[in-house]
């Protein structure tokens, strides 16, 4: 996965006034982490809980950074 280009980050921040540059950084980090974990590995309950928390946070950030996509999905 490649990091977003500065122009893409700028467009996101213009389209999502509630978003901050730190939100984009966290979104990219969480998204890239998904590609470093083998989904077929067995996990203990603590790891499963952490994975679910990261998934939930990623979803929150996606809604914050891409509000028009979220609105389109709810229609």
CSV table of C-alpha atoms in Angstrom, one decimal:
chain,number,residue,atom,x,y,z
A,1,UNK,CA,0.0,0.0,0.0
A,2,UNK,CA,1.3,3.4,-0.9
A,3,UNK,CA,0.9,6.5,1.3
A,4,UNK,CA,-1.6,9.1,0.0
A,5,UNK,CA,-0.2,11.9,-2.1
A,6,UNK,CA,-0.1,15.4,-0.6
A,7,UNK,CA,-2.7,16.5,-3.1
A,8,UNK,CA,-5.1,13.7,-2.1
A,9,UNK,CA,-4.7,14.6,1.6
A,10,UNK,CA,-5.4,18.2,0.8
A,11,UNK,CA,-8.6,17.3,-1.1
A,12,UNK,CA,-9.7,15.1,1.8
A,13,UNK,CA,-9.1,17.9,4.3
A,14,UNK,CA,-11.1,20.4,2.1
A,15,UNK,CA,-14.0,18.0,1.7
A,16,UNK,CA,-14.1,17.0,5.4
A,17,UNK,CA,-13.8,20.1,7.6
A,18,UNK,CA,-13.9,18.0,10.8
A,19,UNK,CA,-10.9,16.0,9.7
A,20,UNK,CA,-7.3,16.8,10.8
A,21,UNK,CA,-4.0,15.7,9.3
A,22,UNK,CA,-3.5,13.4,12.3
A,23,UNK,CA,-6.7,11.6,11.3
A,24,UNK,CA,-5.2,10.9,7.8
A,25,UNK,CA,-2.0,9.6,9.4
A,26,UNK,CA,-3.8,7.3,11.7
A,27,UNK,CA,-6.1,6.1,8.9
A,28,UNK,CA,-3.1,5.2,6.7
A,29,UNK,CA,-1.4,3.5,9.6
A,30,UNK,CA,-4.4,1.3,10.5
A,31,UNK,CA,-5.1,0.5,6.9
A,32,UNK,CA,-1.6,-0.6,6.2
A,33,UNK,CA,-1.5,-2.7,9.4
A,34,UNK,CA,-4.3,-4.8,7.9
A,35,UNK,CA,-1.9,-6.0,5.2
A,36,UNK,CA,0.7,-7.1,7.7
A,37,UNK,CA,-1.5,-9.6,9.6
A,38,UNK,CA,-2.3,-13.1,8.4
A,39,UNK,CA,-6.1,-13.5,8.7
A,40,UNK,CA,-5.8,-17.2,8.9
A,41,UNK,CA,-3.7,-17.3,12.1
A,42,UNK,CA,-5.3,-18.3,15.3
A,43,UNK,CA,-5.6,-15.5,17.9
A,44,UNK,CA,-6.1,-15.3,21.6
A,45,UNK,CA,-9.0,-13.2,22.9
A,46,UNK,CA,-6.9,-10.2,23.7
A,47,UNK,CA,-5.6,-10.1,20.1
A,48,UNK,CA,-9.1,-10.5,18.7
A,49,UNK,CA,-10.3,-7.6,20.9
A,50,UNK,CA,-7.5,-5.4,19.7
A,51,UNK,CA,-8.1,-6.3,16.1
A,52,UNK,CA,-11.8,-5.4,16.5
A,53,UNK,CA,-11.0,-2.1,18.2
A,54,UNK,CA,-8.7,-1.2,15.3
A,55,UNK,CA,-11.3,-2.2,12.8
A,56,UNK,CA,-13.9,0.0,14.6
A,57,UNK,CA,-11.5,3.0,14.7
A,58,UNK,CA,-10.7,2.5,11.0
A,59,UNK,CA,-14.4,2.6,10.2
A,60,UNK,CA,-14.8,5.8,12.3
A,61,UNK,CA,-11.9,7.5,10.5
A,62,UNK,CA,-13.2,6.4,7.1
A,63,UNK,CA,-16.6,8.1,7.9
A,64,UNK,CA,-14.8,11.2,9.1
A,65,UNK,CA,-12.4,11.5,6.2
A,66,UNK,CA,-14.8,10.5,3.4
A,67,UNK,CA,-18.2,11.9,4.6
A,68,UNK,CA,-19.8,11.9,1.1
A,69,UNK,CA,-19.1,8.2,0.7
A,70,UNK,CA,-20.7,7.5,4.1
A,71,UNK,CA,-23.8,9.4,3.2
A,72,UNK,CA,-24.1,7.6,-0.1
A,73,UNK,CA,-23.9,4.3,1.7
A,74,UNK,CA,-26.8,5.1,4.1
A,75,UNK,CA,-29.2,6.1,1.3
